[in-house]
Amino acid sequence: MATIKVTRPKLTLLEKIYLPAVIKGLFITFMHAIRSMLGKTPGANENFNSSGLGVTMQYPEQKWDDQLPDYYRGVPALVTDEEQRERCVSCQLCEFICPPKAIAIIPDEIESDDPWAKVEKRPKEFDIDMTRCIYCGMCEEVCPEQAIYLRKDYAMTGLSREDMVNDKKRLYEIGGVRTGLVNKWNEIK
Amino acid sequence: MDPFLVLVISTAVKIFIFTFVLTLPIIAYSTYAERRVSSIIQDRVGPNRVGIPLTLFGFKKDIPLSGLLQPLADGLKNLLKEDLVPDHVRKFFFTIAPALTAVPAFLTLCVIPFGSQITVFGENIKLVIADIDAGPLFVFAIASLSVYGITFAGWASNNKYSFLGGVRSCAQMISYEIALGLSVIPVLMVFGQLNLSDIVQHQADNGWLLLPLWGEGLTTERILLLIPLFISFVVFTTSIFAETNRMPFDLPECETELVGGYHTEYSSMKFALFFLGEYAAMIVGSALIVTLFFGGWSVGFGLDTAISEMTYGGLIHLGAFLAKVIGFVIFFIWVRWTVPRFRYDQLMKLGWVVFFELALVNIFLTAGIMMLVN
């Protein structure tokens, strides 16, 4: 490899004194201070809902809920279809694939006199322990009935461990309704 | 009234007011200012949350004060934290070190003239705790003691990073003490005395040292003297930065090289005491710069005689002094968030090769100008 000799740059007298550079620096930081006090910092109000002080978004007052991308992975939740029927057939695939073992399902059989007896199973209990969940989205990927989705909620809090376990009722509350064809409700199939 | 009694009582009151009512809150709020100013310089937000938490007491809403109570919260946090003393330290020196850094900084406050004088119960009281004839010398003598605290802390922590911090602080203090002492000599030559109250009175009558616009006015001597005095201002201010371990010269505690420097092993209130000492030193430094170069408590522009004749005119002077000091504290903060840290050899070179000689030459320059003009 060829050797490249780098010569030190010759400094002029002004650069050697160092003081002009300090003053220049002070001027730059002063301009930044002025601009941030006027709410005109670079990046302010360009992206997201910034507070005007830099790109910082001041969280509880300003949220980026409306800017969340479609692929955002928040709290996992169960969804019902347009007729309020639960989509989950409690196949337990999500329970088995869940890397931190956050999901616990107790399956229940649908009685033979039920009009949808052909669906066979539904969840009796469906708990997702949010202290364990890592928001990986594998449950959503693996679900054959498109019954579990990662929603855009991210502020999942609780004062105790029990609070942080989402049971079936809460999961349906968070999940809401999804429309779209799912095979098990198809009477012909 | 017995003059001795008046002296004792007034001194006690002055000590209480100047230290606990004026300086400590300024120290507390300079930590807040540090964080807010740095944040606006760096396009951030900074601490803007702490208010009065009324919701804790059952009220509906908190009172947000844009973070103005942050210093209180910090102090409370430091008091409540566990005071951890590691097993491997020298307990005695480890314990006294924080006090040794904080005490000298507060001691030096006593010679700083906070205002002219006020008349209370028919007695004229000068707004300075100790009106001694060796003001700047006293400050230098006491302020340099604070390096003992830092060195003790570094050595007693029994930790290589803390030790390096302590050693660096010691070396830095010795290097810049010389420049500091020498740079102030031209100023003292101009004033012809060392009593800080009289120095400020002289500036009130004849114009500030770096702004001689009233009083005797602009004589040739004073215009010529501005050159060496400005040099000594630059050297003095830079040395104060070095003495107080502020940013371009904060090698004793530089986080990137030494973890936390001399206070790596400290926690809780001991840690807070180091910061108290550092900020107190910064405030005393600003007060000294203001007193020597910017007319101390004097409002300037020939208004001071009129203000002094008012009964409580001293309080206006007090306000002027505090405003100037706060201005300088903000300048300190501003410089901290602008100038990057010096390399250690550059620091030593700057101290010994540049500032030492510059201050020496400056003395002769001042003497020459004074001799030629007279």
XYZ file of C-alpha atoms in Angstrom, chain B:
374
model
C -26.037 51.629 70.310
C -22.796 49.899 71.133
C -20.794 49.894 67.879
C -19.399 46.425 68.643
C -22.896 44.989 69.053
C -23.975 46.631 65.812
C -20.979 45.109 64.056
C -21.679 41.608 65.378
C -25.395 41.676 64.627
C -25.047 43.263 61.200
C -22.309 40.794 60.243
C -24.406 37.828 61.326
C -27.380 39.120 59.354
C -25.196 39.812 56.316
C -23.669 36.324 56.453
C -27.119 34.791 56.612
C -28.571 36.900 53.803
C -25.632 36.855 51.403
C -24.935 33.134 51.751
C -28.276 31.496 52.357
C -30.762 33.904 50.850
C -28.792 35.141 47.844
C -26.019 32.763 46.884
C -27.552 29.362 47.569
C -30.667 30.015 45.466
C -28.472 31.402 42.693
C -26.410 28.209 42.856
C -29.544 26.083 42.776
C -30.954 27.998 39.850
C -27.669 28.060 37.970
C -27.937 24.266 37.773
C -31.404 24.761 36.312
C -30.101 27.494 34.007
C -27.290 25.215 32.926
C -29.750 22.599 31.807
C -32.194 24.981 30.160
C -29.560 27.107 28.408
C -27.756 24.026 27.156
C -31.031 22.693 25.855
C -31.984 25.824 23.961
C -28.467 25.994 22.528
C -28.706 22.392 21.378
C -32.300 22.678 20.070
C -33.684 20.528 22.845
C -36.351 21.153 25.463
C -34.683 20.570 28.812
C -36.361 20.055 32.176
C -39.727 21.803 31.908
C -42.014 19.624 33.996
C -41.499 20.186 37.706
C -44.198 22.328 39.248
C -46.187 22.118 42.456
C -47.634 18.599 42.560
C -51.012 19.495 44.031
C -52.524 16.244 42.788
C -50.508 14.496 45.508
C -52.578 16.360 48.087
C -55.929 15.644 46.574
C -56.352 18.657 44.330
C -57.546 18.396 40.756
C -54.641 19.988 38.916
C -50.900 20.508 39.352
C -49.420 23.957 39.011
C -46.936 23.741 36.149
C -44.098 26.247 36.524
C -42.158 25.212 33.407
C -39.728 23.267 35.532
C -38.817 26.127 37.842
C -38.895 23.843 40.870
C -36.440 21.403 39.309
C -33.601 22.402 41.712
C -35.839 21.590 44.692
C -36.666 18.215 43.240
C -32.982 17.564 42.557
C -32.035 18.538 46.097
C -34.737 16.318 47.564
C -33.621 13.446 45.387
C -30.001 13.861 46.451
C -30.997 13.922 50.122
C -33.118 10.808 49.820
C -30.610 8.735 47.872
C -28.491 6.148 49.584
C -25.156 7.553 50.706
C -22.974 4.742 49.469
C -19.386 4.545 50.727
C -17.466 1.805 48.904
C -15.352 -0.574 50.980
C -12.100 0.205 49.249
C -11.942 3.931 50.021
C -10.078 5.838 52.703
C -13.105 6.684 54.799
C -11.852 9.805 56.578
C -10.559 11.647 53.517
C -13.423 10.348 51.411
C -15.849 11.968 53.836
C -14.183 15.330 54.293
C -13.322 15.846 50.613
C -16.757 17.149 49.490
C -16.850 19.592 52.372
C -13.345 20.748 51.536
C -14.385 21.673 47.993
C -17.573 23.431 49.033
C -16.316 25.413 52.032
C -13.592 27.544 50.371
C -15.976 28.619 47.646
C -18.438 29.906 50.226
C -15.693 31.450 52.378
C -14.531 33.667 49.537
C -17.989 35.219 49.385
C -17.191 37.239 52.484
C -14.972 39.810 50.746
C -17.236 40.377 47.747
C -19.055 43.725 48.000
C -22.698 42.975 47.218
C -23.842 46.581 47.297
C -22.852 50.046 48.461
C -24.430 50.724 51.831
C -27.826 50.996 53.427
C -28.984 52.892 56.484
C -30.791 50.742 59.024
C -31.829 52.222 62.423
C -29.510 55.164 61.870
C -26.482 52.971 61.271
C -24.637 52.934 57.937
C -24.077 49.334 56.988
C -21.772 48.382 54.130
C -23.124 45.504 52.086
C -19.975 43.415 52.377
C -19.387 40.805 55.047
C -15.691 41.488 55.675
C -14.365 44.822 54.438
C -10.701 43.822 54.458
C -7.804 45.495 52.688
C -6.612 42.377 50.876
C -9.724 41.365 48.947
C -8.409 39.691 45.781
C -5.480 38.140 47.648
C -7.871 36.634 50.185
C -9.987 35.219 47.391
C -6.990 33.642 45.641
C -5.624 32.243 48.901
C -8.892 30.618 49.951
C -10.197 29.612 46.527
C -7.100 27.593 45.728
C -7.715 25.522 48.875
C -10.656 23.885 47.140
C -8.196 21.841 45.092
C -7.403 19.919 48.270
C -10.919 18.613 48.345
C -10.690 17.428 44.745
C -7.259 15.870 45.232
C -8.360 14.153 48.448
C -11.455 12.868 46.707
C -9.381 11.492 43.850
C -6.832 9.862 46.120
C -9.205 8.579 48.787
C -11.507 6.973 46.214
C -8.744 4.418 45.561
C -9.688 4.266 41.908
C -7.442 5.053 38.970
C -9.909 7.306 37.180
C -10.674 9.331 40.274
C -6.967 9.530 41.007
C -6.195 10.820 37.517
C -8.953 13.389 37.927
C -7.494 14.568 41.216
C -3.983 14.792 39.798
C -5.169 16.689 36.748
C -7.099 19.110 38.904
C -4.029 19.762 41.027
C -1.789 20.372 38.012
C -4.383 22.581 36.368
C -4.894 24.636 39.502
C -1.168 25.256 39.916
C -0.749 26.251 36.266
C -3.615 28.672 36.137
C -3.195 30.114 39.626
C -0.071 31.889 38.386
C -1.774 33.399 35.368
C -4.721 34.381 37.547
C -2.561 36.134 40.117
C -0.390 37.883 37.544
C -3.251 38.996 35.333
C -4.916 40.860 38.168
C -1.784 42.912 38.952
C -2.375 45.504 36.171
C -5.860 46.031 37.550
C -4.521 46.591 41.044
C -1.874 48.940 39.650
C -4.598 51.069 38.114
C -6.629 51.160 41.311
C -3.647 51.408 43.642
C -5.342 49.377 46.362
C -6.682 45.964 47.286
C -9.881 46.791 49.149
C -12.688 45.523 46.929
C -15.291 47.954 48.319
C -13.043 50.902 47.566
C -12.216 49.487 44.147
C -15.914 49.375 43.299
C -16.485 52.855 44.766
C -13.620 54.113 42.594
C -15.240 52.545 39.536
C -18.622 54.006 40.439
C -17.053 57.458 40.574
C -14.724 57.200 37.597
C -16.243 54.676 35.234
C -15.929 50.916 35.063
C -12.527 49.524 34.305
C -13.509 48.267 30.857
C -16.066 51.016 30.237
C -14.498 54.318 31.421
C -17.113 56.668 30.010
C -17.963 58.928 32.936
C -16.205 60.588 35.873
C -12.828 61.716 34.694
C -13.910 60.816 31.187
C -11.797 59.509 28.400
C -8.276 60.694 29.002
C -5.476 59.422 26.771
C -4.167 57.357 29.646
C -7.427 55.524 30.122
C -7.870 54.783 26.422
C -4.322 53.447 26.234
C -4.824 51.463 29.433
C -7.833 49.694 27.906
C -5.436 47.521 25.856
C -3.577 45.886 28.763
C -6.712 45.816 30.863
C -8.571 43.957 28.147
C -5.723 41.459 27.905
C -5.840 40.972 31.639
C -9.610 40.556 31.477
C -9.250 37.755 28.917
C -6.470 36.037 30.866
C -8.315 36.447 34.156
C -11.614 35.143 32.825
C -9.971 32.158 31.149
C -8.067 31.361 34.327
C -11.288 31.562 36.328
C -12.756 29.034 33.886
C -9.781 26.791 34.580
C -9.933 27.336 38.330
C -13.584 26.431 38.529
C -13.089 23.366 36.297
C -15.570 24.673 33.769
C -15.984 23.314 30.301
C -13.058 24.092 28.071
C -10.909 23.110 31.057
C -12.991 20.463 32.794
C -10.305 17.797 32.524
C -10.571 16.715 36.196
C -14.009 15.336 35.538
C -14.101 14.737 31.816
C -16.598 11.961 31.326
C -15.218 10.671 28.062
C -11.830 9.808 29.515
C -12.241 9.468 33.261
C -15.739 8.068 33.787
C -16.710 10.813 36.233
C -13.298 12.024 37.314
C -12.720 12.683 40.978
C -16.355 12.155 41.970
C -16.797 8.761 40.307
C -17.214 6.964 43.644
C -19.472 9.532 45.251
C -23.215 9.379 45.602
C -26.077 11.200 47.241
C -25.414 14.474 49.051
C -21.629 14.076 48.925
C -21.870 14.138 45.156
C -24.195 17.115 45.352
C -21.721 18.951 47.575
C -19.076 18.763 44.834
C -21.503 20.366 42.456
C -22.491 22.942 45.043
C -18.812 23.785 45.430
C -18.270 23.945 41.693
C -21.200 26.270 41.097
C -20.353 28.366 44.156
C -16.843 28.774 42.776
C -18.346 29.786 39.442
C -20.496 32.411 41.125
C -17.623 33.773 43.200
C -15.525 33.837 40.037
C -18.210 35.795 38.188
C -18.586 38.102 41.172
C -14.847 38.754 41.167
C -14.775 39.449 37.413
C -17.724 41.806 37.807
C -16.160 43.518 40.810
C -12.780 44.040 39.212
C -13.680 44.779 35.606
C -17.347 45.741 35.388
C -17.871 48.049 38.319
C -19.308 45.617 40.872
C -22.528 47.016 42.270
C -22.262 50.300 40.396
C -25.116 51.066 38.044
C -22.824 53.320 36.041
C -23.317 56.346 33.807
C -22.880 58.729 36.754
C -26.062 57.621 38.511
C -24.342 56.084 41.513
C -23.962 59.157 43.719
C -27.670 59.852 43.494
C -28.537 56.242 44.270
C -26.131 56.121 47.223
C -27.838 59.127 48.785
C -31.176 57.344 48.861
C -31.901 55.465 52.105
C -32.252 52.086 50.484
C -30.154 52.904 47.424
C -27.865 50.070 48.468
C -30.590 47.642 47.501
C -30.659 49.008 43.935
C -26.906 48.487 43.872
C -27.413 44.976 45.194
C -29.812 44.321 42.343
C -27.369 45.710 39.781
C -24.604 43.522 41.174
C -26.736 40.379 41.117
C -27.888 41.127 37.573
C -24.279 41.408 36.408
C -23.267 38.232 38.237
C -26.172 36.301 36.756
C -25.238 37.635 33.333
C -21.733 36.292 33.802
C -22.993 32.950 35.071
C -25.017 32.640 31.883
C -21.897 33.544 29.925
C -20.052 30.728 31.731
C -22.815 28.321 30.758
C -22.866 29.602 27.203
C -19.135 29.034 26.821
C -19.445 25.572 28.328
C -21.853 24.479 25.621
C -19.831 26.082 22.844
C -16.156 25.308 23.251
C -14.935 21.711 23.151
C -12.579 20.411 25.815
C -8.852 21.058 25.500
C -6.410 18.212 25.227
C -4.347 17.896 28.372
C -1.032 18.971 26.823
C -2.739 21.904 25.109
C -4.121 22.959 28.467
C -0.706 22.886 30.097
C 0.871 24.650 27.126
C -1.780 27.348 27.180
C -1.290 27.899 30.895
C 2.481 27.885 31.098
C 3.604 29.075 27.662
C 0.908 31.542 26.669
C -0.959 32.943 29.647
C 1.938 33.093 32.095
C 4.082 35.116 29.673
C 1.158 37.193 28.462
C 0.277 38.177 32.005
C 3.904 39.024 32.797
C 4.332 41.162 29.687
C 1.005 42.780 30.415
C 2.251 44.042 33.790
C 5.182 45.803 32.118
C 2.914 47.140 29.386
C 0.602 48.659 31.993
C 3.508 50.074 33.965
C 4.997 51.541 30.777
C 1.759 53.224 29.770
C 1.217 54.637 33.243
C 4.780 55.935 33.377
C 4.751 57.463 29.880
C 1.474 59.298 30.311
C 2.322 60.778 33.689
